[in-house]
């Protein structure tokens, strides 16, 4: 033989090979050389995209899709509805028509999408809701414990203040479940420590500029402040203290990059703090939950993940705080430490670019 085959001979040999495989009970689809397994179609349905947190949340989702195991197992897509319930509902309806395998959703309303999402689950589509979760029973939920958020900040302050002194509370957007639950968690702690006095509570609207402006307006009327409890806009609160020539007390706040800069030393000031926040990587957790359930590798259940947090002892330049990024950037796009839920590079959050290597997402035990 010459080592070369005609096209007709190749076809004949291929047919013979398939016949032999069938003879031993192996279907063509089971051959190692067959086409790769079909990818899971998983779509992100997001409502609002107009703040840095949402942009980071979507960016890390895009980055994850370009990293293993998602790159070879998932065909991903993403849609934004501008916080319009009707538009998001229509987008989800289109995804149902396309017969996607799963939808991960950050909802414009906790109830307004229940009907269309229930329809999706009735048609066999897996739906995972995160951050602004929905109440539909058939939809899985991925989130953090907001009451625990408020408690953790308050408990840290109590220890730093030795159980006594004056505290201000900078709250979030009034009327939201997140704001109410975080305040509830803090108030549970204050009730156990009567020597802690909350001398004022006012909204910062989860926004650094608003928190700075409102703090500047209220500070002249306040006595000595021994601790700051802040839901969001923490860097703005500290800047107001500096402008008023007030010392920076121990501060329990959100995951703004500017706050963490102050924990390292910033604007000639340094603060003793704990920084925790709602992680933008909730989208990646939801993506992984959907992938594993579709692969029949995880049970269908809601999951609650711990908040990523840093203190002065653990905040690390280039990993959990970034000198060259804006103060308003959310530095909790990644977790840190030995038991991190997920670790991502900064380019994933800023530009949606993949990080080197495989992406390991540590879900709670199945």
Short mmCIF file of C-alpha atoms in Angstrom, two decimals:
data_model
loop_
_atom_site.label_atom_id
_atom_site.label_comp_id
_atom_site.label_asym_id
_atom_site.label_seq_id
_atom_site.Cartn_x
_atom_site.Cartn_y
_atom_site.Cartn_z
CA UNK A 1 0.00 0.00 0.00
CA UNK A 2 1.15 3.52 -0.73
CA UNK A 3 -0.17 5.08 2.48
CA UNK A 4 -2.68 7.13 0.48
CA UNK A 5 -6.39 6.49 0.07
CA UNK A 6 -8.91 7.63 -2.47
CA UNK A 7 -11.98 9.51 -1.29
CA UNK A 8 -14.10 6.43 -2.06
CA UNK A 9 -11.84 4.22 0.07
CA UNK A 10 -11.99 6.68 2.98
CA UNK A 11 -15.79 6.69 2.85
CA UNK A 12 -15.80 2.86 2.73
CA UNK A 13 -13.42 2.59 5.70
CA UNK A 14 -15.41 5.15 7.70
CA UNK A 15 -18.62 3.22 7.09
CA UNK A 16 -16.97 0.02 8.16
CA UNK A 17 -15.73 1.66 11.34
CA UNK A 18 -19.19 2.89 12.25
CA UNK A 19 -20.66 -0.52 11.51
CA UNK A 20 -18.08 -2.11 13.80
CA UNK A 21 -18.90 0.35 16.54
CA UNK A 22 -22.60 -0.43 16.21
CA UNK A 23 -21.85 -4.14 16.38
CA UNK A 24 -20.41 -3.74 19.88
CA UNK A 25 -23.22 -1.50 21.05
CA UNK A 26 -21.45 1.87 20.67
CA UNK A 27 -23.43 4.63 18.99
CA UNK A 28 -21.63 7.19 16.83
CA UNK A 29 -22.44 9.89 19.39
CA UNK A 30 -20.50 7.93 21.99
CA UNK A 31 -17.28 7.78 20.04
CA UNK A 32 -14.43 9.83 21.45
CA UNK A 33 -13.92 11.38 18.03
CA UNK A 34 -17.53 12.51 17.77
CA UNK A 35 -18.61 16.16 17.84
CA UNK A 36 -18.15 17.87 21.21
CA UNK A 37 -21.04 17.83 23.66
CA UNK A 38 -23.61 20.57 23.20
CA UNK A 39 -22.92 23.68 25.25
CA UNK A 40 -25.43 24.88 27.84
CA UNK A 41 -27.17 28.09 26.76
CA UNK A 42 -27.17 30.41 29.80
CA UNK A 43 -28.35 34.03 29.57
CA UNK A 44 -27.96 36.91 32.02
CA UNK A 45 -31.06 39.10 32.26
CA UNK A 46 -30.10 42.30 34.07
CA UNK A 47 -32.28 45.29 34.82
CA UNK A 48 -30.35 48.44 35.74
CA UNK A 49 -26.85 49.00 34.30
CA UNK A 50 -26.34 52.65 35.31
CA UNK A 51 -23.92 52.36 38.22
CA UNK A 52 -20.42 50.99 38.73
CA UNK A 53 -21.61 47.95 40.73
CA UNK A 54 -23.86 46.75 37.90
CA UNK A 55 -21.16 47.37 35.29
CA UNK A 56 -18.67 45.32 37.33
CA UNK A 57 -21.27 42.60 37.88
CA UNK A 58 -21.84 42.23 34.16
CA UNK A 59 -18.14 42.50 33.33
CA UNK A 60 -17.15 39.61 35.60
CA UNK A 61 -19.94 37.51 34.05
CA UNK A 62 -18.47 38.19 30.59
CA UNK A 63 -14.96 37.41 31.83
CA UNK A 64 -16.08 34.10 33.36
CA UNK A 65 -17.60 32.98 30.06
CA UNK A 66 -14.13 33.27 28.49
CA UNK A 67 -12.50 31.08 31.19
CA UNK A 68 -12.68 27.37 31.82
CA UNK A 69 -14.80 25.49 32.67
CA UNK A 70 -17.34 27.91 31.19
CA UNK A 71 -15.53 28.55 27.92
CA UNK A 72 -15.98 24.97 26.72
CA UNK A 73 -19.30 24.22 28.43
CA UNK A 74 -21.43 27.38 28.21
CA UNK A 75 -22.76 29.53 25.38
CA UNK A 76 -23.51 32.77 27.20
CA UNK A 77 -25.43 35.95 26.45
CA UNK A 78 -26.51 39.03 28.38
CA UNK A 79 -29.30 41.63 28.17
CA UNK A 80 -30.07 44.89 30.00
CA UNK A 81 -33.53 46.40 30.34
CA UNK A 82 -32.85 49.84 31.85
CA UNK A 83 -34.78 48.97 35.03
CA UNK A 84 -37.95 48.61 32.93
CA UNK A 85 -40.04 45.66 34.16
CA UNK A 86 -41.97 45.40 30.88
CA UNK A 87 -38.81 45.41 28.79
CA UNK A 88 -37.11 42.83 31.00
CA UNK A 89 -40.21 40.66 30.84
CA UNK A 90 -40.17 40.84 27.03
CA UNK A 91 -36.47 39.98 26.92
CA UNK A 92 -37.11 36.94 29.12
CA UNK A 93 -40.01 35.94 26.86
CA UNK A 94 -37.60 36.02 23.90
CA UNK A 95 -35.15 33.81 25.82
CA UNK A 96 -37.95 31.32 26.47
CA UNK A 97 -38.71 31.27 22.74
CA UNK A 98 -35.03 30.59 22.02
CA UNK A 99 -35.19 27.63 24.43
CA UNK A 100 -32.17 28.57 26.50
CA UNK A 101 -31.19 26.10 29.21
CA UNK A 102 -30.96 28.63 32.04
CA UNK A 103 -31.56 32.29 32.84
CA UNK A 104 -29.74 34.13 35.63
CA UNK A 105 -31.61 37.28 36.52
CA UNK A 106 -31.02 40.49 38.48
CA UNK A 107 -34.60 41.67 38.56
CA UNK A 108 -36.16 45.09 38.13
CA UNK A 109 -38.87 44.04 40.59
CA UNK A 110 -39.16 41.31 43.25
CA UNK A 111 -42.68 40.46 42.04
CA UNK A 112 -43.14 42.05 38.60
CA UNK A 113 -41.30 39.26 36.77
CA UNK A 114 -42.81 36.35 38.69
CA UNK A 115 -45.27 35.47 35.95
CA UNK A 116 -42.82 35.26 33.06
CA UNK A 117 -40.15 33.54 35.18
CA UNK A 118 -42.66 30.95 36.38
CA UNK A 119 -43.55 30.36 32.74
CA UNK A 120 -39.87 29.78 32.02
CA UNK A 121 -39.52 27.18 34.77
CA UNK A 122 -42.72 25.45 33.63
CA UNK A 123 -41.08 25.01 30.25
CA UNK A 124 -38.06 23.33 31.79
CA UNK A 125 -35.74 26.35 31.90
CA UNK A 126 -33.64 26.70 35.03
CA UNK A 127 -33.95 30.22 36.52
CA UNK A 128 -31.54 31.61 39.11
CA UNK A 129 -32.22 35.01 40.65
CA UNK A 130 -29.51 37.02 42.45
CA UNK A 131 -28.94 40.38 44.17
CA UNK A 132 -32.44 41.86 43.58
CA UNK A 133 -34.09 38.47 43.88
CA UNK A 134 -37.65 37.58 42.93
CA UNK A 135 -40.27 35.88 45.07
CA UNK A 136 -41.47 33.24 42.57
CA UNK A 137 -41.20 29.86 44.39
CA UNK A 138 -39.90 27.98 41.35
CA UNK A 139 -36.94 30.36 40.93
CA UNK A 140 -33.68 29.66 42.77
CA UNK A 141 -32.11 32.47 44.81
CA UNK A 142 -28.43 33.36 45.20
CA UNK A 143 -27.73 36.14 47.66
CA UNK A 144 -26.08 37.35 50.82
CA UNK A 145 -27.62 37.85 54.27
CA UNK A 146 -28.30 41.57 54.62
CA UNK A 147 -29.22 41.34 58.31
CA UNK A 148 -25.83 39.70 58.83
CA UNK A 149 -24.25 42.62 56.95
CA UNK A 150 -25.62 45.11 59.48
CA UNK A 151 -24.71 42.92 62.43
CA UNK A 152 -21.16 42.27 61.28
CA UNK A 153 -20.43 45.97 60.88
CA UNK A 154 -21.94 46.80 64.27
CA UNK A 155 -20.24 43.97 66.14
CA UNK A 156 -16.86 45.04 64.81
CA UNK A 157 -17.50 48.61 65.97
CA UNK A 158 -18.56 47.49 69.44
CA UNK A 159 -15.24 45.69 69.88
CA UNK A 160 -13.23 48.65 68.59
CA UNK A 161 -15.10 51.06 70.88
CA UNK A 162 -14.90 48.77 73.93
CA UNK A 163 -18.68 48.76 74.15
CA UNK A 164 -19.27 52.49 74.67
CA UNK A 165 -19.36 55.77 72.77
CA UNK A 166 -21.23 57.70 70.08
CA UNK A 167 -22.02 56.23 66.69
CA UNK A 168 -23.51 57.67 63.52
CA UNK A 169 -25.43 55.43 61.12
CA UNK A 170 -25.32 56.29 57.42
CA UNK A 171 -28.19 54.31 55.91
CA UNK A 172 -29.16 53.35 52.36
CA UNK A 173 -32.18 53.87 50.12
CA UNK A 174 -35.24 54.07 52.36
CA UNK A 175 -38.00 51.55 51.70
CA UNK A 176 -35.76 48.86 50.20
CA UNK A 177 -35.45 45.45 51.79
CA UNK A 178 -31.67 45.77 51.78
CA UNK A 179 -31.71 49.02 53.75
CA UNK A 180 -34.27 47.75 56.23
CA UNK A 181 -32.47 44.46 56.83
CA UNK A 182 -29.06 46.08 57.28
CA UNK A 183 -30.46 48.59 59.77
CA UNK A 184 -32.29 45.80 61.58
CA UNK A 185 -29.05 43.85 61.97
CA UNK A 186 -27.24 46.87 63.44
CA UNK A 187 -30.10 47.71 65.81
CA UNK A 188 -30.04 44.16 67.16
CA UNK A 189 -26.42 44.71 68.18
CA UNK A 190 -26.94 48.21 69.65
CA UNK A 191 -29.79 46.82 71.79
CA UNK A 192 -27.29 44.51 73.48
CA UNK A 193 -24.90 47.36 74.26
CA UNK A 194 -26.72 50.24 75.99
CA UNK A 195 -23.53 52.29 76.34
CA UNK A 196 -23.38 52.64 72.56
CA UNK A 197 -25.37 55.73 71.57
CA UNK A 198 -26.59 56.26 68.01
CA UNK A 199 -26.48 60.08 67.97
CA UNK A 200 -27.76 60.40 64.40
CA UNK A 201 -28.87 58.27 61.47
CA UNK A 202 -29.30 59.70 57.99
CA UNK A 203 -29.25 58.43 54.44
CA UNK A 204 -26.24 58.32 52.17
CA UNK A 205 -28.30 56.73 49.37
CA UNK A 206 -25.46 54.18 48.80
CA UNK A 207 -23.66 56.97 46.97
CA UNK A 208 -20.33 58.54 47.92
CA UNK A 209 -21.20 62.10 46.82
CA UNK A 210 -24.57 62.05 48.60
CA UNK A 211 -23.05 60.56 51.76
CA UNK A 212 -20.33 63.23 51.78
CA UNK A 213 -22.83 66.07 51.30
CA UNK A 214 -25.24 64.82 53.96
CA UNK A 215 -22.45 64.14 56.46
CA UNK A 216 -21.03 67.64 55.96
CA UNK A 217 -24.47 69.11 56.66
CA UNK A 218 -25.02 67.16 59.88
CA UNK A 219 -21.52 67.14 61.43
CA UNK A 220 -21.53 70.64 62.97
CA UNK A 221 -24.46 69.68 65.20
CA UNK A 222 -22.94 66.42 66.42
CA UNK A 223 -20.86 65.67 69.52
CA UNK A 224 -17.66 63.63 69.41
CA UNK A 225 -18.12 60.64 67.12
CA UNK A 226 -16.43 57.42 68.26
CA UNK A 227 -17.57 55.14 65.46
CA UNK A 228 -19.04 55.26 61.94
CA UNK A 229 -21.49 52.62 60.73
CA UNK A 230 -22.08 53.09 57.02
CA UNK A 231 -24.07 51.09 54.45
CA UNK A 232 -22.56 52.82 51.46
CA UNK A 233 -20.67 55.93 50.39
CA UNK A 234 -18.12 55.32 53.14
CA UNK A 235 -15.31 57.20 51.41
CA UNK A 236 -17.57 60.24 51.11
CA UNK A 237 -18.32 60.18 54.84
CA UNK A 238 -14.61 60.11 55.66
CA UNK A 239 -13.89 62.99 53.28
CA UNK A 240 -16.57 65.05 55.07
CA UNK A 241 -14.87 64.32 58.40
CA UNK A 242 -11.53 65.44 56.97
CA UNK A 243 -13.03 68.67 55.58
CA UNK A 244 -14.57 69.40 58.99
CA UNK A 245 -11.18 68.71 60.62
CA UNK A 246 -12.70 65.91 62.65
CA UNK A 247 -10.57 62.87 63.57
CA UNK A 248 -11.43 59.67 61.70
CA UNK A 249 -12.94 57.18 64.17
CA UNK A 250 -13.12 53.41 63.64
CA UNK A 251 -15.28 52.91 60.55
CA UNK A 252 -17.39 49.94 59.50
CA UNK A 253 -18.46 50.38 55.91
CA UNK A 254 -18.92 49.21 52.34
CA UNK A 255 -16.40 47.99 49.79
CA UNK A 256 -15.65 51.26 48.00
CA UNK A 257 -12.10 51.43 46.74
CA UNK A 258 -11.71 54.88 48.31
CA UNK A 259 -12.59 53.57 51.77
CA UNK A 260 -10.00 50.84 51.43
CA UNK A 261 -7.44 53.43 50.34
CA UNK A 262 -8.06 55.20 53.64
CA UNK A 263 -7.42 51.89 55.41
CA UNK A 264 -3.97 51.86 53.81
CA UNK A 265 -3.38 55.59 54.24
CA UNK A 266 -4.86 58.19 51.88
CA UNK A 267 -5.04 61.99 51.70
CA UNK A 268 -2.65 62.10 54.67
CA UNK A 269 -5.14 60.17 56.80
CA UNK A 270 -5.54 56.57 57.85
CA UNK A 271 -8.61 54.88 59.30
CA UNK A 272 -9.09 51.67 61.26
CA UNK A 273 -11.84 49.88 59.38
CA UNK A 274 -13.72 46.83 58.22
CA UNK A 275 -14.92 46.88 54.62
CA UNK A 276 -17.59 44.48 53.39
CA UNK A 277 -20.12 44.63 50.61
CA UNK A 278 -22.56 43.02 48.23
CA UNK A 279 -20.16 41.31 45.80
CA UNK A 280 -20.54 41.95 42.05
CA UNK A 281 -19.42 38.35 41.52
CA UNK A 282 -22.89 37.15 42.52
CA UNK A 283 -23.43 36.89 38.76
CA UNK A 284 -20.54 34.40 38.52
CA UNK A 285 -21.86 32.40 41.48
CA UNK A 286 -25.25 32.19 39.74
CA UNK A 287 -23.60 31.15 36.47
CA UNK A 288 -21.71 28.37 38.23
CA UNK A 289 -24.80 27.20 40.10
CA UNK A 290 -26.71 26.99 36.82
CA UNK A 291 -23.85 25.16 35.07
CA UNK A 292 -23.51 22.58 37.81
CA UNK A 293 -27.24 21.93 38.10
CA UNK A 294 -27.53 21.50 34.33
CA UNK A 295 -24.57 19.10 34.47
CA UNK A 296 -26.44 17.19 37.22
CA UNK A 297 -23.56 17.90 39.57
CA UNK A 298 -25.42 19.97 42.19
CA UNK A 299 -28.83 19.92 43.84
CA UNK A 300 -31.45 22.53 42.97
CA UNK A 301 -31.47 24.82 45.99
CA UNK A 302 -31.08 28.43 47.10
CA UNK A 303 -27.63 29.43 48.31
CA UNK A 304 -26.40 32.20 50.56
CA UNK A 305 -22.74 33.17 50.34
CA UNK A 306 -20.64 34.97 52.96
CA UNK A 307 -19.67 38.58 52.37
CA UNK A 308 -16.12 39.15 51.19
CA UNK A 309 -14.46 41.51 53.65
CA UNK A 310 -11.12 43.01 54.61
CA UNK A 311 -9.71 44.72 57.69
CA UNK A 312 -6.55 46.78 58.09
CA UNK A 313 -4.69 43.53 58.71
CA UNK A 314 -5.84 41.88 55.47
CA UNK A 315 -6.40 44.68 52.93
CA UNK A 316 -3.79 44.24 50.21
CA UNK A 317 -2.69 46.64 47.51
CA UNK A 318 -3.33 45.28 44.03
CA UNK A 319 -5.62 42.49 45.30
CA UNK A 320 -8.39 44.05 47.39
CA UNK A 321 -7.62 47.78 46.96
CA UNK A 322 -6.42 49.51 43.81
CA UNK A 323 -4.52 52.80 43.96
CA UNK A 324 -4.99 53.66 40.28
CA UNK A 325 -8.76 53.02 40.18
CA UNK A 326 -11.50 55.49 41.18
CA UNK A 327 -12.62 55.80 44.80
CA UNK A 328 -16.13 54.79 43.72
CA UNK A 329 -14.93 51.48 42.23
CA UNK A 330 -16.27 48.46 44.16
CA UNK A 331 -13.22 46.50 45.28
CA UNK A 332 -15.20 43.44 46.36
CA UNK A 333 -15.52 42.20 42.77
CA UNK A 334 -13.17 39.48 44.06
CA UNK A 335 -12.92 37.54 47.30
CA UNK A 336 -9.65 36.94 49.11
CA UNK A 337 -8.07 34.58 51.62
CA UNK A 338 -7.73 30.81 51.85
CA UNK A 339 -11.50 30.18 51.80
CA UNK A 340 -12.41 32.66 49.07
CA UNK A 341 -15.63 32.01 47.18
CA UNK A 342 -14.04 33.18 43.93
CA UNK A 343 -10.87 35.05 42.99
CA UNK A 344 -10.83 37.29 39.94
CA UNK A 345 -8.29 39.64 38.37
CA UNK A 346 -9.07 43.36 38.24
CA UNK A 347 -9.29 43.32 34.43
CA UNK A 348 -12.34 41.05 34.72
CA UNK A 349 -14.20 43.79 36.62
CA UNK A 350 -12.96 46.80 34.67
CA UNK A 351 -13.09 45.44 31.13
CA UNK A 352 -14.71 42.00 31.14
CA UNK A 353 -11.39 40.38 30.19
CA UNK A 354 -10.58 36.81 31.23
CA UNK A 355 -8.02 36.12 33.95
CA UNK A 356 -5.17 33.64 33.50
CA UNK A 357 -5.94 30.00 34.27
CA UNK A 358 -9.14 28.22 35.25
CA UNK A 359 -11.85 29.91 37.30
CA UNK A 360 -12.65 28.03 40.51
CA UNK A 361 -15.97 28.92 42.13
CA UNK A 362 -16.51 27.48 45.60
CA UNK A 363 -20.22 26.89 46.11
CA UNK A 364 -21.52 25.71 49.48
CA UNK A 365 -21.51 21.92 49.87
CA UNK A 366 -24.14 20.32 47.69
#
